Amino acid sequence: MARVLAITPNPALDLSIGLERLVPGDVNRARVCRTSPAGKGNNVARVLAGHGHEVTVTGFLGAANAGAFEAAFVEWGVVDGFVRVPGETRTNAKLAEADGRVTDINAPGMAIRDGDVGRLAEAVAAEAGDPPDAVVMAGSLPPGLTTAMLHAVLEPLISAGVPLWLDASGTALDAGLALAPALIKPNGAELAACVGRELVSPADLIDAGRELQGRGVAEVAISRGADGVLWLTRTDVLAATAPPVTVESTVCAGDTLVAGLMHGRLSGWPDIDTLAFAVALSADAVTRIGVGRSDTPVFETLLGAVAVHAVDIEAPVE
């Protein structure tokens, strides 16, 4: 299998709370409550390691509460390359309601100093000496980490020709776009922010994705929630929809989708098979609190029910 470096600049402990319905200003009774080490890049790494890839995780981790992450990295089977910084890694609250609505309450993260960035740059440069097959950077940027700093950290990998997979929004997405990533995975709102206009229809989404490809992005996977995924590869546009499932939490669905696409690509699968696998894996993820798994009894059923087709961009897109 492949070697992957997963960068999570701003990881978090996720406090996932499942409840019937959130009533602001009232006492709410949780059906389930769980705290787990997370961060988008860590979630991707967890899925990839579970499918046999050799994964190193890195970014900035608070020294004061690193223990939970260290135990998780051992459990997941990933190599811990995180730079320890003073303080505690943030805690984010995810409030998942029975109808599938999720309310995120995200903390800003620890303030990062120049010396911390220098240590991360050294760690990444060491990885570039024996380049991995791919690097994925996912999630937000912590306070103090500028776009220029991020580019300096990633430059050795980019210069070594390592493909960059990017799953981010806001400042982190803007910073990554300048590095001509191999793939980005925006949702509709994030894509609209990138191109600076409202995107109403699937055709609008495709046009916006093509615009980003014209600006140097190789591929764009547009997540559309229950409406599925549009994947603009270098040559085609593929659309996929998943069967309806009982939703427990949508928190890790996007991270699982990215990992599924990476797994298929790194395994040399055809694009149609890769997209079907990734969408089924993401559908499995929403049935639980946590990432998707392909070793569940229902996964093969989900995979068989995923519909994938090539989009004729000359015809109306539904």
Tab-separated table of C-alpha atoms in Angstrom:
chain	number	residue	atom	x	y	z
A	1	MET	CA	0.000	0.000	0.000
A	2	ALA	CA	0.932	3.679	-0.195
A	3	ARG	CA	2.718	6.048	2.177
A	4	VAL	CA	0.729	9.137	3.156
A	5	LEU	CA	1.487	12.210	5.250
A	6	ALA	CA	-1.648	13.651	6.891
A	7	ILE	CA	-1.323	17.221	8.145
A	8	THR	CA	-3.836	18.599	10.641
A	9	PRO	CA	-2.675	22.112	11.566
A	10	ASN	CA	-5.463	22.626	14.112
A	11	PRO	CA	-6.627	19.282	15.602
A	12	ALA	CA	-9.351	18.960	18.204
A	13	LEU	CA	-10.943	16.741	20.753
A	14	ASP	CA	-14.464	16.254	19.433
A	15	LEU	CA	-17.226	16.237	22.027
A	16	SER	CA	-19.991	14.521	20.030
A	17	ILE	CA	-23.458	14.816	21.531
A	18	GLY	CA	-26.454	13.023	20.041
A	19	LEU	CA	-29.868	14.310	21.013
A	20	GLU	CA	-33.409	14.136	19.703
A	21	ARG	CA	-33.738	17.872	19.094
A	22	LEU	CA	-31.705	20.880	20.185
A	23	VAL	CA	-33.781	23.458	22.053
A	24	PRO	CA	-31.682	26.604	22.589
A	25	GLY	CA	-32.002	28.105	26.044
A	26	ASP	CA	-33.469	24.934	27.529
A	27	VAL	CA	-32.095	21.840	29.285
A	28	ASN	CA	-31.301	19.266	26.588
A	29	ARG	CA	-30.940	15.538	27.360
A	30	ALA	CA	-28.320	13.726	25.299
A	31	ARG	CA	-28.957	10.236	23.902
A	32	VAL	CA	-25.215	9.657	23.516
A	33	CYS	CA	-22.099	11.602	24.454
A	34	ARG	CA	-18.563	10.792	23.403
A	35	THR	CA	-15.192	12.539	23.381
A	36	SER	CA	-12.677	11.444	20.761
A	37	PRO	CA	-9.377	12.716	19.334
A	38	ALA	CA	-10.094	14.198	15.930
A	39	GLY	CA	-9.284	16.893	13.440
A	40	LYS	CA	-10.030	16.450	9.751
A	41	GLY	CA	-6.573	15.235	8.753
A	42	ASN	CA	-6.531	12.783	11.645
A	43	ASN	CA	-9.891	11.402	10.558
A	44	VAL	CA	-8.589	10.871	7.021
A	45	ALA	CA	-5.471	9.209	8.421
A	46	ARG	CA	-7.544	6.865	10.562
A	47	VAL	CA	-9.506	5.613	7.551
A	48	LEU	CA	-6.415	5.235	5.356
A	49	ALA	CA	-4.505	3.327	8.037
A	50	GLY	CA	-7.525	1.077	8.501
A	51	HIS	CA	-7.253	0.177	4.816
A	52	GLY	CA	-3.602	-0.781	4.968
A	53	HIS	CA	-1.756	2.425	4.119
A	54	GLU	CA	1.332	3.594	5.993
A	55	VAL	CA	0.315	6.959	7.450
A	56	THR	CA	2.238	9.583	9.387
A	57	VAL	CA	0.211	12.302	11.105
A	58	THR	CA	1.551	15.744	11.911
A	59	GLY	CA	0.546	19.281	12.803
A	60	PHE	CA	0.416	21.051	16.171
A	61	LEU	CA	-0.680	19.242	19.325
A	62	GLY	CA	-1.089	20.707	22.801
A	63	ALA	CA	1.361	19.092	25.214
A	64	ALA	CA	-1.006	19.410	28.180
A	65	ASN	CA	-3.611	16.966	26.827
A	66	ALA	CA	-1.680	15.003	24.205
A	67	GLY	CA	-2.269	11.670	25.940
A	68	ALA	CA	-5.658	11.013	24.371
A	69	PHE	CA	-4.215	11.590	20.903
A	70	GLU	CA	-1.144	9.469	21.583
A	71	ALA	CA	-3.317	6.537	22.640
A	72	ALA	CA	-5.529	7.003	19.575
A	73	PHE	CA	-2.566	7.078	17.188
A	74	VAL	CA	-1.425	3.715	18.555
A	75	GLU	CA	-4.945	2.318	18.211
A	76	TRP	CA	-5.280	3.601	14.636
A	77	GLY	CA	-1.851	2.327	13.615
A	78	VAL	CA	-0.425	5.685	12.485
A	79	VAL	CA	2.989	7.230	13.122
A	80	ASP	CA	2.900	10.238	15.450
A	81	GLY	CA	4.819	13.143	13.921
A	82	PHE	CA	2.960	15.982	15.687
A	83	VAL	CA	4.880	18.954	17.011
A	84	ARG	CA	4.057	19.498	20.697
A	85	VAL	CA	3.284	23.074	21.707
A	86	PRO	CA	2.451	24.574	25.115
A	87	GLY	CA	-1.183	24.445	26.202
A	88	GLU	CA	-4.169	22.248	25.449
A	89	THR	CA	-5.500	21.121	22.101
A	90	ARG	CA	-8.943	22.672	21.652
A	91	THR	CA	-12.261	20.888	22.236
A	92	ASN	CA	-15.018	21.223	19.617
A	93	ALA	CA	-18.641	20.363	20.337
A	94	LYS	CA	-20.739	18.562	17.710
A	95	LEU	CA	-24.467	18.530	18.462
A	96	ALA	CA	-26.127	15.906	16.243
A	97	GLU	CA	-29.923	15.872	16.149
A	98	ALA	CA	-32.108	12.933	15.156
A	99	ASP	CA	-33.103	14.554	11.850
A	100	GLY	CA	-29.459	14.762	10.758
A	101	ARG	CA	-28.855	18.416	11.564
A	102	VAL	CA	-25.451	19.025	13.160
A	103	THR	CA	-24.501	22.169	15.064
A	104	ASP	CA	-20.754	22.740	15.370
A	105	ILE	CA	-19.225	24.835	18.141
A	106	ASN	CA	-15.554	25.150	17.232
A	107	ALA	CA	-12.852	26.739	19.376
A	108	PRO	CA	-10.122	28.774	17.633
A	109	GLY	CA	-7.193	26.594	18.721
A	110	MET	CA	-3.857	27.309	20.341
A	111	ALA	CA	-1.755	30.292	19.305
A	112	ILE	CA	1.188	29.100	17.218
A	113	ARG	CA	4.592	30.772	17.484
A	114	ASP	CA	7.327	31.126	14.856
A	115	GLY	CA	9.449	28.514	16.608
A	116	ASP	CA	6.587	26.008	16.489
A	117	VAL	CA	6.226	26.571	12.743
A	118	GLY	CA	9.952	26.091	12.304
A	119	ARG	CA	9.815	22.699	14.015
A	120	LEU	CA	6.892	21.607	11.826
A	121	ALA	CA	8.766	22.773	8.730
A	122	GLU	CA	11.762	20.672	9.770
A	123	ALA	CA	9.557	17.613	10.285
A	124	VAL	CA	7.886	18.009	6.896
A	125	ALA	CA	11.216	18.620	5.158
A	126	ALA	CA	12.488	15.356	6.656
A	127	GLU	CA	9.475	13.564	5.151
A	128	ALA	CA	10.282	15.124	1.774
A	129	GLY	CA	13.708	13.504	1.872
A	130	ASP	CA	11.969	10.181	1.226
A	131	PRO	CA	8.767	11.514	-0.326
A	132	PRO	CA	5.426	9.902	0.544
A	133	ASP	CA	3.010	8.972	-2.230
A	134	ALA	CA	0.603	11.726	-1.201
A	135	VAL	CA	0.055	14.411	1.391
A	136	VAL	CA	-3.360	15.462	2.670
A	137	MET	CA	-3.871	18.701	4.549
A	138	ALA	CA	-7.248	19.089	6.165
A	139	GLY	CA	-8.992	21.449	8.526
A	140	SER	CA	-8.546	25.022	9.665
A	141	LEU	CA	-5.430	27.025	10.511
A	142	PRO	CA	-4.687	27.841	14.160
A	143	PRO	CA	-4.103	31.419	15.293
A	144	GLY	CA	-0.611	32.586	14.359
A	145	LEU	CA	-0.144	30.307	11.344
A	146	THR	CA	-0.131	32.545	8.277
A	147	THR	CA	-0.524	31.607	4.627
A	148	ALA	CA	3.151	32.390	4.011
A	149	MET	CA	4.170	30.104	6.881
A	150	LEU	CA	1.986	27.294	5.558
A	151	HIS	CA	3.473	27.597	2.080
A	152	ALA	CA	6.966	27.436	3.555
A	153	VAL	CA	6.055	24.256	5.457
A	154	LEU	CA	4.607	22.532	2.386
A	155	GLU	CA	7.158	23.750	-0.174
A	156	PRO	CA	9.609	20.812	0.174
A	157	LEU	CA	6.811	18.331	-0.543
A	158	ILE	CA	5.466	20.342	-3.478
A	159	SER	CA	8.986	20.657	-4.910
A	160	ALA	CA	9.421	16.895	-4.573
A	161	GLY	CA	6.304	16.397	-6.701
A	162	VAL	CA	4.138	14.953	-3.922
A	163	PRO	CA	0.444	15.429	-4.795
A	164	LEU	CA	-1.401	17.610	-2.270
A	165	TRP	CA	-4.968	16.658	-1.343
A	166	LEU	CA	-6.775	19.523	0.343
A	167	ASP	CA	-9.924	19.474	2.475
A	168	ALA	CA	-10.363	22.896	4.001
A	169	SER	CA	-12.432	26.055	3.942
A	170	GLY	CA	-11.904	29.760	4.425
A	171	THR	CA	-8.316	30.918	4.866
A	172	ALA	CA	-6.904	27.387	4.776
A	173	LEU	CA	-8.608	26.667	1.448
A	174	ASP	CA	-7.475	29.984	-0.023
A	175	ALA	CA	-3.912	29.231	1.064
A	176	GLY	CA	-3.992	25.746	-0.397
A	177	LEU	CA	-5.417	26.805	-3.758
A	178	ALA	CA	-2.216	28.705	-4.476
A	179	LEU	CA	-0.282	25.406	-4.299
A	180	ALA	CA	-2.079	23.788	-7.273
A	181	PRO	CA	-3.487	20.876	-5.244
A	182	ALA	CA	-4.187	17.496	-6.792
A	183	LEU	CA	-7.705	17.513	-5.353
A	184	ILE	CA	-9.939	19.701	-3.239
A	185	LYS	CA	-13.268	18.704	-1.660
A	186	PRO	CA	-15.499	21.739	-1.142
A	187	ASN	CA	-19.206	21.677	-0.463
A	188	GLY	CA	-21.487	24.013	-2.376
A	189	ALA	CA	-21.096	26.946	0.016
A	190	GLU	CA	-17.297	26.620	0.126
A	191	LEU	CA	-17.118	26.416	-3.653
A	192	ALA	CA	-19.332	29.492	-3.990
A	193	ALA	CA	-16.988	31.392	-1.672
A	194	CYS	CA	-14.024	30.392	-3.844
A	195	VAL	CA	-15.522	31.766	-7.057
A	196	GLY	CA	-17.385	34.667	-5.467
A	197	ARG	CA	-20.875	33.955	-6.772
A	198	GLU	CA	-24.042	32.075	-5.881
A	199	LEU	CA	-24.239	28.501	-7.159
A	200	VAL	CA	-27.804	27.315	-7.536
A	201	SER	CA	-27.782	24.259	-9.797
A	202	PRO	CA	-25.492	21.262	-10.347
A	203	ALA	CA	-24.469	22.894	-13.628
A	204	ASP	CA	-23.366	25.962	-11.639
A	205	LEU	CA	-21.286	23.724	-9.395
A	206	ILE	CA	-19.615	22.100	-12.382
A	207	ASP	CA	-18.866	25.479	-13.968
A	208	ALA	CA	-17.319	26.689	-10.714
A	209	GLY	CA	-15.261	23.522	-10.391
A	210	ARG	CA	-14.004	23.945	-13.945
A	211	GLU	CA	-13.048	27.524	-13.095
A	212	LEU	CA	-10.878	26.304	-10.225
A	213	GLN	CA	-9.329	23.695	-12.494
A	214	GLY	CA	-8.420	26.541	-14.820
A	215	ARG	CA	-6.660	28.173	-11.875
A	216	GLY	CA	-4.443	25.137	-11.271
A	217	VAL	CA	-6.501	22.692	-9.203
A	218	ALA	CA	-6.234	19.264	-10.820
A	219	GLU	CA	-9.483	17.726	-9.542
A	220	VAL	CA	-12.529	18.912	-7.612
A	221	ALA	CA	-14.808	16.613	-5.601
A	222	ILE	CA	-17.945	18.562	-4.655
A	223	SER	CA	-19.843	17.106	-1.716
A	224	ARG	CA	-23.600	17.715	-1.907
A	225	GLY	CA	-24.811	16.015	1.270
A	226	ALA	CA	-27.776	13.751	0.644
A	227	ASP	CA	-27.623	14.675	-3.065
A	228	GLY	CA	-24.306	12.873	-3.455
A	229	VAL	CA	-20.991	13.899	-5.009
A	230	LEU	CA	-19.838	15.532	-8.217
A	231	TRP	CA	-16.251	14.617	-9.069
A	232	LEU	CA	-14.469	16.662	-11.696
A	233	THR	CA	-11.452	14.580	-12.661
A	234	ARG	CA	-8.809	15.730	-15.137
A	235	THR	CA	-10.906	14.394	-18.018
A	236	ASP	CA	-14.470	13.663	-16.869
A	237	VAL	CA	-17.303	14.665	-14.590
A	238	LEU	CA	-18.742	11.831	-12.510
A	239	ALA	CA	-21.853	12.011	-10.352
A	240	ALA	CA	-22.697	9.614	-7.535
A	241	THR	CA	-25.608	9.201	-5.168
A	242	ALA	CA	-25.848	6.973	-2.117
A	243	PRO	CA	-28.883	5.081	-0.831
A	244	PRO	CA	-30.810	6.633	2.066
A	245	VAL	CA	-29.548	5.615	5.514
A	246	THR	CA	-30.495	6.297	9.108
A	247	VAL	CA	-28.343	9.245	10.125
A	248	GLU	CA	-26.601	9.196	13.500
A	249	SER	CA	-24.013	11.912	12.778
A	250	THR	CA	-22.667	13.604	9.645
A	251	VAL	CA	-19.520	14.879	11.394
A	252	CYS	CA	-16.911	12.608	9.772
A	253	ALA	CA	-18.694	11.978	6.466
A	254	GLY	CA	-16.605	14.443	4.455
A	255	ASP	CA	-13.302	13.251	5.920
A	256	THR	CA	-14.291	9.677	5.143
A	257	LEU	CA	-15.155	10.654	1.566
A	258	VAL	CA	-11.697	12.154	1.048
A	259	ALA	CA	-10.036	9.073	2.517
A	260	GLY	CA	-12.118	6.797	0.298
A	261	LEU	CA	-11.136	8.736	-2.815
A	262	MET	CA	-7.472	8.641	-1.767
A	263	HIS	CA	-7.634	4.910	-1.082
A	264	GLY	CA	-9.032	4.179	-4.522
A	265	ARG	CA	-6.562	6.451	-6.279
A	266	LEU	CA	-3.553	5.147	-4.371
A	267	SER	CA	-4.716	1.584	-5.056
A	268	GLY	CA	-4.909	2.213	-8.809
A	269	TRP	CA	-8.648	1.653	-9.121
A	270	PRO	CA	-10.771	3.034	-11.988
A	271	ASP	CA	-12.372	6.356	-11.142
A	272	ILE	CA	-15.927	4.966	-11.178
A	273	ASP	CA	-14.997	2.234	-8.680
A	274	THR	CA	-13.119	4.749	-6.548
A	275	LEU	CA	-16.067	7.133	-6.365
A	276	ALA	CA	-18.550	4.346	-5.586
A	277	PHE	CA	-16.339	3.075	-2.768
A	278	ALA	CA	-15.826	6.557	-1.309
A	279	VAL	CA	-19.525	7.429	-1.388
A	280	ALA	CA	-20.504	4.107	0.204
A	281	LEU	CA	-17.853	4.588	2.886
A	282	SER	CA	-19.142	8.096	3.580
A	283	ALA	CA	-22.717	6.787	3.767
A	284	ASP	CA	-21.561	4.223	6.308
A	285	ALA	CA	-19.942	7.018	8.346
A	286	VAL	CA	-23.203	8.894	8.883
A	287	THR	CA	-24.782	5.835	10.506
A	288	ARG	CA	-22.450	6.150	13.504
A	289	ILE	CA	-20.417	8.651	15.493
A	290	GLY	CA	-16.997	8.289	13.896
A	291	VAL	CA	-15.477	7.516	10.510
A	292	GLY	CA	-16.782	5.106	7.890
A	293	ARG	CA	-15.708	1.468	7.773
A	294	SER	CA	-15.751	-0.986	4.890
A	295	ASP	CA	-15.666	-4.065	7.142
A	296	THR	CA	-19.195	-3.583	8.441
A	297	PRO	CA	-21.952	-6.054	7.515
A	298	VAL	CA	-23.912	-3.352	5.703
A	299	PHE	CA	-21.055	-1.880	3.661
A	300	GLU	CA	-21.340	-4.249	0.683
A	301	THR	CA	-25.062	-3.504	0.543
A	302	LEU	CA	-24.346	0.230	0.548
A	303	LEU	CA	-21.673	-0.172	-2.118
A	304	GLY	CA	-24.038	-2.114	-4.353
A	305	ALA	CA	-26.668	0.600	-4.015
A	306	VAL	CA	-24.430	3.553	-4.960
A	307	ALA	CA	-25.272	4.911	-8.403
A	308	VAL	CA	-22.400	6.425	-10.428
A	309	HIS	CA	-22.628	7.875	-13.912
A	310	ALA	CA	-20.646	10.128	-16.207
A	311	VAL	CA	-22.169	13.577	-16.664
A	312	ASP	CA	-22.729	14.902	-20.171
A	313	ILE	CA	-21.779	18.516	-19.587
A	314	GLU	CA	-23.539	19.506	-22.814
A	315	ALA	CA	-26.866	18.259	-21.417
A	316	PRO	CA	-28.840	19.663	-18.444
A	317	VAL	CA	-27.485	18.371	-15.122
A	318	GLU	CA	-29.955	17.123	-12.537
